[in-house]
């Protein structure tokens, strides 16, 4: 059957067939992923992008309008380096098409050539031997065939020979591929898409194999062994921004100094950004000036790589971002972190990742609408635990107090499916937060380091929950009042009386006020008395000092409490932005654990 034109339906079902073929090959694509980072997620990211097309794209009155829905779906669903390049390619296809009901062979070739140029421009540092190379070689073959071929079947059959050869040549153009004896995973994903698309054009049929989100999209696999990657930029960071008259070149230039692997894809109304950076918060701080940030992601590539290729133990330790531990301790013990959400000006930020404390503190004092927080979504928790479970024999999760957040319930429900499948996962309610939760997590880490069994680690961690206390000097009650943690009338009275309470957490995980003072010094004395009482009856095995933009005061606390307790604090660090939002700028806390 001769096919000289492609209409809306052929275009739509061809894309769906291509998308399904990529999703089918997801596992194999993950296994050969070595560039730009050997984090084993290219297949997963491309599958996520393809799944968005399957779910959101619609047949419209013309091929161009149909292509517009495909392009928008790809941009919203794009994940990872390859996913975003592919989404930019599709946006280029859309913009390169004439607004006609059908597409001719010449029209298709012209739009593909335009799409390759558009995708190439999105990449800050294009590398030969990757997806963009195969895209370009395929586009050049179409350009050669457009005046000779009689129909689309012939075009796809002959152009695929060139595209396949281009894929086979990728190791000759990129040393990291040659060293690992693999072709580029992103480029191979693009080939699979062309195979599915071409098969539908030629036969009118596609593989209708069911594509379930959870089985096909969630797991991030790390099954191929590679040398340690270059992780000079630690966080694989992505954003989706919506606005008007968005200037991709200007945005690319604005972000270019923040890291590498920068891709800015999209159009004047919606853009997807991908970058490897050490400062995700700086990225989002700059982006807020261009439009509304409607999606955020910041994956810790170092922890991902360690899980797949350099894990130290068979038991994974996971906590949420409320646990206050310095990064060097988190790294030393390979502790995984699930971030809670901070909602600021209709944008959802990731605690400790995509928003800086200084920016939050400014909003807390000057913003018209006080920031709010929320637990991780069930989907985010499931994704996270699925990833961890592929690399560890068992998992111990320590969460913020169940009485303070729904995080414990969310993670417990997310873990249930894995537990039903035979995975050993314990979700432990710390009945605390901040530095106290941090010390409990540290106790779990030390038990794992000591080679304890899963059951023994759980027992020691639950014991630490019972033996850990926290005392917080709150400089002013106004933040607790604004965040809704205390009655606003009480907050106003505290402001008028200049009360500086000492706050703690009871055995059930509820916040309580232990004493009220009229000065910082008297508040500190109350805290010293509380710690002294504990020290007289129990052995304090460790303690930590945390603060919200009050480092000098925290250092002074450490000096005085070290004399009282007889040892230096285990660590001093800033607190979680969410904790600071509730306790307020200037707060200082001491947490301690006993035998």
XYZ file of C-alpha atoms in Angstrom:
595
model
C 0.000 0.000 0.000
C 1.415 3.371 -1.069
C 1.347 6.089 1.614
C 2.159 9.463 0.106
C 0.682 11.571 2.912
C 0.425 11.303 6.658
C -2.757 12.594 8.292
C -3.536 13.401 11.935
C -4.505 9.872 12.878
C -1.458 8.238 11.273
C 0.801 10.752 12.997
C -0.886 10.230 16.359
C -0.929 6.426 16.289
C 2.590 6.352 14.852
C 3.839 8.344 17.835
C 2.009 6.067 20.247
C 3.548 3.008 18.579
C 7.007 4.553 18.838
C 6.421 5.493 22.471
C 5.330 1.954 23.364
C 8.414 0.490 21.735
C 10.690 2.733 23.828
C 8.878 1.758 27.020
C 9.257 -1.947 26.141
C 13.023 -1.449 25.868
C 13.392 0.573 29.070
C 15.294 -2.047 31.072
C 17.890 -2.651 28.364
C 18.401 1.098 27.897
C 19.049 1.492 31.630
C 21.683 -1.234 31.543
C 23.833 0.472 28.896
C 23.510 4.021 30.272
C 27.044 5.407 30.761
C 26.797 8.981 29.414
C 26.674 11.729 30.605
C 26.518 9.949 33.989
C 26.373 6.196 34.610
C 23.245 6.488 36.748
C 21.243 3.791 34.937
C 18.099 5.841 34.324
C 18.023 6.795 30.612
C 15.445 4.116 29.844
C 13.316 5.120 32.798
C 13.460 8.805 31.883
C 12.607 8.160 28.234
C 9.786 5.823 29.298
C 8.396 8.529 31.568
C 8.469 10.974 28.648
C 6.793 8.485 26.319
C 4.146 7.618 28.855
C 3.202 11.309 29.041
C 2.664 11.297 25.260
C 0.491 8.183 25.460
C -1.632 9.695 28.227
C -1.963 13.306 27.115
C -1.681 13.580 23.319
C -4.914 13.887 21.304
C -5.980 13.616 17.660
C -6.900 17.062 16.319
C -8.278 18.479 13.056
C -4.879 18.844 11.397
C -1.524 17.121 11.626
C 0.060 20.285 13.051
C -2.569 20.644 15.781
C -2.146 16.971 16.668
C 1.613 17.490 16.762
C 1.061 20.417 19.125
C -0.621 18.147 21.698
C 2.202 15.613 21.346
C 4.829 18.331 21.793
C 3.135 19.770 24.867
C 2.738 16.324 26.448
C 6.393 15.494 25.804
C 7.563 18.774 27.308
C 5.500 18.357 30.474
C 6.486 14.705 30.881
C 10.138 14.997 29.844
C 12.666 13.572 32.307
C 16.432 13.362 32.144
C 18.928 14.491 29.539
C 17.643 12.272 26.737
C 13.968 12.812 27.555
C 14.320 16.579 27.333
C 16.329 16.451 24.097
C 13.612 14.229 22.649
C 10.921 16.654 23.845
C 12.770 19.530 22.198
C 13.013 17.518 18.976
C 9.240 17.015 19.043
C 8.664 20.721 19.678
C 10.836 21.435 16.659
C 8.749 19.004 14.589
C 5.591 20.818 15.639
C 6.953 24.258 14.787
C 8.383 23.027 11.485
C 5.090 21.644 10.170
C 2.790 23.667 7.949
C -0.761 23.927 9.271
C -2.302 21.481 6.826
C -4.540 18.474 7.249
C -1.884 16.150 5.816
C 1.911 15.948 5.688
C 3.795 15.182 2.481
C 7.150 13.403 2.383
C 8.882 16.698 1.631
C 6.982 18.486 4.398
C 7.912 15.743 6.869
C 11.577 15.882 5.873
C 11.688 19.662 6.231
C 10.092 19.514 9.698
C 12.563 16.809 10.869
C 15.513 18.908 9.673
C 14.067 21.881 11.559
C 13.527 19.692 14.649
C 17.153 18.526 14.715
C 18.362 22.126 14.533
C 15.951 23.079 17.317
C 17.079 20.192 19.530
C 20.758 20.910 18.866
C 20.293 24.531 19.885
C 18.736 23.487 23.198
C 21.929 21.718 24.309
C 24.563 23.981 25.837
C 27.417 21.611 24.936
C 26.364 19.123 22.223
C 28.448 15.934 22.162
C 28.901 13.771 19.087
C 28.075 10.092 19.449
C 24.812 10.736 21.290
C 21.120 11.004 20.463
C 21.576 14.314 18.631
C 24.069 12.682 16.208
C 21.637 9.903 15.269
C 18.824 12.428 14.905
C 20.926 14.499 12.511
C 22.049 11.501 10.433
C 18.457 10.306 10.155
C 17.318 13.802 9.131
C 20.037 13.960 6.445
C 18.898 10.607 5.047
C 15.314 11.884 4.839
C 16.529 14.976 3.025
C 18.310 12.753 0.495
C 15.257 10.523 0.048
C 12.529 13.174 -0.102
C 12.876 13.760 -3.853
C 13.372 10.084 -4.719
C 11.043 8.058 -2.517
C 7.510 7.347 -3.673
C 5.905 6.861 -0.258
C 6.487 6.906 3.492
C 7.044 3.146 3.673
C 10.069 3.442 1.407
C 11.289 6.504 3.320
C 11.240 4.724 6.673
C 12.728 1.481 5.367
C 15.722 3.176 3.762
C 16.270 5.903 6.363
C 16.359 3.334 9.158
C 19.408 1.710 7.570
C 21.271 5.015 7.925
C 19.961 5.602 11.452
C 21.020 2.113 12.591
C 24.495 2.596 11.186
C 24.734 5.947 12.983
C 23.845 4.202 16.248
C 26.497 1.518 15.675
C 29.079 4.279 15.130
C 28.405 6.080 18.425
C 31.209 4.235 20.314
C 33.682 5.458 17.679
C 32.710 9.049 18.409
C 32.541 8.945 22.205
C 35.357 7.274 24.160
C 33.274 6.517 27.274
C 30.978 4.362 25.105
C 33.883 2.548 23.499
C 35.480 1.841 26.884
C 32.218 0.342 28.154
C 31.543 -1.536 24.870
C 28.052 -0.060 24.511
C 26.209 2.256 22.135
C 24.689 5.459 23.475
C 21.510 4.624 25.423
C 19.679 7.828 24.463
C 20.472 7.290 20.788
C 19.297 3.673 21.026
C 16.078 4.889 22.622
C 15.531 7.184 19.641
C 16.096 4.239 17.289
C 13.491 2.200 19.162
C 11.052 5.071 18.749
C 11.695 5.142 14.990
C 11.245 1.357 14.834
C 7.843 1.559 16.491
C 6.762 4.564 14.428
C 7.982 3.024 11.162
C 6.349 -0.327 11.898
C 2.973 1.385 12.325
C 3.376 3.410 9.115
C 4.242 0.273 7.176
C 1.644 -2.102 8.654
C -1.010 0.063 10.293
C -0.459 -1.979 13.448
C 1.386 -1.368 16.712
C 2.259 -3.466 19.734
C -0.617 -2.851 22.120
C 1.204 -4.378 25.073
C -0.193 -2.797 28.225
C 2.093 -0.171 29.688
C 1.487 0.060 33.423
C 2.899 3.144 35.092
C 4.198 1.424 38.177
C 5.892 -1.559 36.555
C 7.342 0.385 33.650
C 7.966 3.873 34.857
C 8.994 3.855 38.501
C 12.049 1.631 39.038
C 15.482 3.119 38.464
C 17.838 0.233 37.828
C 21.581 0.091 38.310
C 22.570 -3.299 36.968
C 25.580 -2.450 34.784
C 28.971 -1.888 36.405
C 30.983 1.139 35.311
C 33.928 3.087 36.615
C 33.108 5.939 38.971
C 31.538 8.791 36.972
C 32.480 12.457 37.073
C 30.146 13.872 39.716
C 31.685 17.322 39.958
C 28.090 18.522 39.628
C 26.049 16.400 41.976
C 22.343 17.059 41.362
C 20.477 16.178 38.183
C 18.065 19.088 38.293
C 15.001 19.803 36.171
C 12.304 22.450 36.027
C 9.162 23.130 34.037
C 8.361 26.831 33.730
C 5.208 28.390 32.311
C 5.062 31.999 31.181
C 4.622 34.431 28.301
C 7.225 35.329 25.666
C 9.818 33.069 27.251
C 13.213 33.655 25.664
C 15.064 30.318 25.580
C 18.404 31.896 24.651
C 18.198 34.397 27.499
C 17.282 31.685 30.003
C 20.096 29.459 28.736
C 22.578 32.289 29.173
C 21.250 33.088 32.650
C 21.785 29.512 33.829
C 24.978 28.619 31.959
C 27.349 29.206 34.897
C 25.497 26.874 37.294
C 26.773 23.532 36.005
C 26.963 21.300 32.954
C 24.668 19.180 30.738
C 22.404 22.227 30.413
C 19.394 21.808 28.134
C 16.705 24.460 27.715
C 13.828 23.076 25.648
C 10.354 24.269 24.768
C 8.701 27.332 23.332
C 7.683 30.849 24.312
C 4.900 29.573 26.592
C 6.483 26.587 28.336
C 10.070 25.443 28.848
C 11.757 22.404 30.350
C 15.241 22.863 31.853
C 17.781 20.147 32.621
C 21.160 20.760 34.258
C 23.703 18.992 36.444
C 24.532 21.414 39.252
C 25.727 21.629 42.842
C 23.310 24.473 43.613
C 19.725 23.584 42.618
C 18.407 26.374 44.857
C 20.299 28.998 42.827
C 18.752 27.631 39.644
C 15.189 27.955 40.919
C 15.866 31.346 42.473
C 16.852 32.641 39.035
C 14.012 30.896 37.222
C 11.302 32.468 39.362
C 11.965 35.755 37.541
C 10.924 34.262 34.186
C 7.575 32.670 34.991
C 5.721 30.228 37.192
C 7.716 27.143 38.176
C 5.216 24.307 37.880
C 7.538 21.289 38.286
C 10.816 20.735 40.128
C 13.231 17.826 40.448
C 16.707 17.489 41.970
C 18.062 13.927 42.035
C 21.211 13.205 44.020
C 23.371 11.463 41.419
C 26.089 10.687 43.953
C 23.708 8.727 46.168
C 22.150 7.057 43.116
C 25.548 5.970 41.846
C 26.614 4.697 45.258
C 23.440 2.652 45.547
C 24.081 0.937 42.250
C 27.858 0.630 42.217
C 29.450 1.566 45.546
C 27.072 0.746 48.369
C 28.807 -0.019 51.655
C 26.032 -2.048 53.258
C 23.093 -4.252 52.349
C 20.712 -2.211 54.523
C 19.610 1.144 53.105
C 18.983 3.999 55.523
C 16.385 6.575 54.487
C 15.053 9.659 56.228
C 13.122 12.786 55.307
C 14.415 16.343 55.018
C 13.198 17.294 58.510
C 16.068 15.288 60.031
C 18.864 17.794 60.574
C 22.216 16.200 59.802
C 25.205 17.851 58.083
C 25.827 16.758 54.509
C 29.214 15.251 55.360
C 27.588 12.887 57.876
C 24.852 12.000 55.360
C 27.569 11.226 52.808
C 29.745 9.280 55.232
C 26.894 6.885 56.016
C 25.258 6.981 52.548
C 21.952 8.162 54.030
C 19.155 8.679 51.495
C 16.810 11.664 51.887
C 13.193 12.137 50.791
C 12.449 15.888 50.655
C 9.240 17.376 51.999
C 7.505 20.112 50.013
C 7.550 23.869 50.592
C 4.835 25.864 48.845
C 5.927 29.431 48.089
C 4.000 31.757 45.753
C 2.172 28.829 44.109
C 5.441 26.994 43.426
C 6.298 23.700 45.087
C 9.922 23.641 46.276
C 11.855 20.641 47.634
C 13.092 21.151 51.184
C 16.913 21.271 51.487
C 17.278 21.004 47.716
C 15.607 23.636 45.557
C 15.134 26.573 47.921
C 17.814 28.352 49.940
C 17.229 29.168 53.619
C 18.142 32.842 53.034
C 15.442 33.216 50.377
C 12.895 31.500 52.608
C 13.813 33.673 55.600
C 13.270 36.758 53.454
C 9.815 35.533 52.466
C 8.964 34.677 56.065
C 9.567 38.284 57.079
C 8.417 40.173 53.981
C 6.180 37.895 51.949
C 2.489 38.669 51.708
C 1.531 34.993 51.921
C 3.370 32.922 54.512
C 4.992 29.767 53.043
C 3.360 26.433 53.781
C 4.630 22.869 53.772
C 3.358 19.424 52.881
C 4.470 15.815 53.097
C 5.904 13.995 50.062
C 3.290 12.689 47.668
C 2.485 8.992 47.726
C 3.846 8.727 44.165
C 7.130 10.411 45.133
C 7.539 8.086 48.110
C 6.757 5.004 45.997
C 9.228 6.070 43.308
C 11.929 6.648 45.899
C 11.457 3.343 47.720
C 11.230 1.424 44.447
C 14.594 2.838 43.413
C 16.228 2.041 46.747
C 14.724 -1.455 46.867
C 16.395 -2.430 43.576
C 19.824 -1.991 45.148
C 19.510 -3.081 48.807
C 18.376 -6.201 50.618
C 16.379 -4.222 53.187
C 15.434 -0.642 54.070
C 15.109 1.258 57.347
C 13.210 4.553 57.125
C 13.138 7.091 59.975
C 10.489 9.818 59.612
C 9.499 13.027 61.326
C 6.927 12.616 64.128
C 3.609 11.263 62.916
C 1.887 13.885 65.102
C 3.629 16.696 63.198
C 3.332 15.496 59.606
C 1.602 12.941 57.430
C 5.002 11.827 56.133
C 5.056 8.672 58.292
C 1.657 7.531 56.988
C 2.550 8.347 53.383
C 5.811 6.395 53.475
C 4.190 3.511 55.374
C 1.569 3.161 52.630
C 4.192 3.519 49.914
C 6.236 0.736 51.526
C 3.283 -1.650 51.781
C 3.398 -2.805 48.171
C 7.097 -3.642 48.439
C 6.528 -5.392 51.758
C 3.763 -7.458 50.177
C 6.286 -8.466 47.507
C 8.651 -9.750 50.202
C 10.919 -6.737 50.706
C 12.118 -6.055 54.259
C 11.221 -2.432 55.030
C 10.778 -0.869 58.470
C 9.243 2.610 58.706
C 10.024 4.091 62.130
C 8.262 7.099 63.630
C 11.006 9.184 65.286
C 8.348 10.906 67.433
C 10.576 13.922 67.014
C 12.025 16.286 64.431
C 15.079 18.364 63.517
C 18.248 17.589 65.502
C 16.560 14.884 67.601
C 15.452 13.047 64.470
C 18.980 13.528 63.124
C 20.525 11.838 66.163
C 18.094 8.919 65.827
C 19.046 8.522 62.162
C 22.716 8.673 63.138
C 22.177 5.892 65.689
C 20.621 3.766 62.948
C 23.590 4.526 60.675
C 26.076 3.489 63.370
C 24.201 0.218 63.921
C 24.370 -0.517 60.200
C 28.075 0.394 60.138
C 28.626 -2.028 63.029
C 27.262 -4.875 60.896
C 24.049 -5.384 62.867
C 21.221 -7.380 61.325
C 18.120 -5.666 59.951
C 16.143 -6.653 63.059
C 18.860 -5.391 65.404
C 19.120 -2.067 63.551
C 15.359 -1.603 63.888
C 15.527 -2.446 67.611
C 18.408 -0.031 68.295
C 16.696 2.732 66.316
C 13.415 2.345 68.173
C 15.365 2.392 71.435
C 17.012 5.652 70.348
C 13.547 7.144 69.738
C 12.766 6.616 73.437
C 16.126 8.005 74.595
C 16.368 11.195 72.533
C 15.159 14.659 73.545
C 15.207 18.122 72.006
C 14.939 21.586 73.564
C 14.415 24.635 71.366
C 14.970 28.285 72.212
C 12.386 30.193 70.181
C 13.388 33.826 69.727
C 9.871 35.025 68.943
C 6.421 33.460 68.700
C 5.427 35.393 65.571
C 6.588 32.656 63.172
C 4.689 29.949 65.029
C 1.623 32.153 64.906
C 1.966 32.864 61.169
C 2.560 29.191 60.352
C -0.486 28.184 62.388
C 1.526 26.130 64.898
C 0.022 28.101 67.775
C -3.143 30.101 68.215
C -2.759 33.571 66.671
C -4.060 35.216 69.857
C -1.356 33.423 71.834
C 1.103 34.556 69.205
C 0.055 38.178 69.546
C 0.273 37.968 73.327
C 3.738 36.456 73.037
C 4.794 39.237 70.695
C 3.491 41.897 73.070
C 5.140 40.248 76.076
C 8.289 39.411 74.090
C 8.132 35.828 75.325
C 10.983 33.505 74.375
C 9.688 30.009 75.149
C 11.575 26.748 75.421
C 9.838 24.222 73.189
C 10.218 20.449 73.298
C 8.468 17.284 72.133
C 6.680 14.836 74.409
C 6.812 11.036 74.324
C 3.941 10.933 71.812
C 5.688 13.230 69.352
C 3.631 16.341 70.149
C 5.183 19.782 70.498
C 5.024 21.235 74.019
C 6.138 24.445 75.725
C 8.273 23.696 78.787
C 8.900 27.242 79.948
C 8.628 30.895 79.010
C 11.310 33.532 79.408
C 11.538 37.256 78.812
C 15.116 37.237 77.540
C 17.495 35.084 75.526
C 19.740 34.538 78.535
C 16.932 33.346 80.773
C 15.656 31.030 78.016
C 19.149 29.552 77.743
C 19.297 29.035 81.519
C 16.039 27.082 81.378
C 17.505 24.865 78.652
C 20.685 24.359 80.692
C 18.636 23.337 83.706
C 16.695 20.803 81.642
C 19.885 19.298 80.210
C 21.562 19.311 83.642
C 18.682 17.299 85.116
C 19.094 14.666 82.435
C 22.887 14.583 82.816
C 22.576 13.919 86.560
C 20.470 10.798 86.073
C 21.563 9.442 82.692
C 24.636 9.126 80.509
C 24.401 11.533 77.554
C 26.087 9.631 74.734
C 25.865 12.405 72.155
C 24.263 15.723 71.383
C 23.944 18.256 68.574
C 23.241 21.971 68.195
C 21.136 23.315 65.330
C 19.984 26.804 64.417
C 18.098 28.990 61.938
C 20.442 31.731 60.716
C 21.993 32.031 64.194
C 25.413 30.420 63.844
C 27.181 32.697 66.310
C 24.613 31.961 68.997
C 24.789 28.227 68.193
C 28.584 28.286 68.637
C 28.137 29.964 72.008
C 25.586 27.314 73.012
C 28.049 24.601 72.000
C 30.788 26.157 74.140
C 28.564 26.355 77.213
C 26.879 22.961 76.839
C 30.224 21.215 76.248
C 31.248 22.366 79.738
C 27.962 21.138 81.169
C 27.921 17.758 79.400
C 31.658 17.152 79.330
C 32.067 16.640 75.583
C 31.871 18.529 72.287
C 28.668 18.323 70.232
C 28.574 15.640 67.561
C 27.719 18.361 65.054
C 26.422 21.916 64.591
C 24.285 22.634 61.551
C 21.487 24.706 60.036
C 17.959 23.414 60.431
C 15.517 22.354 57.747
C 13.753 25.244 56.046
C 10.421 23.741 57.076
C 11.460 23.570 60.733
C 12.730 27.157 60.508
C 9.439 28.240 58.959
C 7.645 26.966 62.067
C 10.167 27.743 64.820
C 11.367 31.006 63.296
C 14.551 32.774 62.317
C 17.018 32.977 65.198
C 15.936 29.797 66.966
C 18.605 27.524 68.463
C 18.097 23.941 69.646
C 20.005 21.242 71.466
C 19.149 17.569 70.979
C 20.656 14.792 73.058
C 20.525 11.059 73.284
C 21.131 8.892 76.341
C 21.834 5.255 77.114
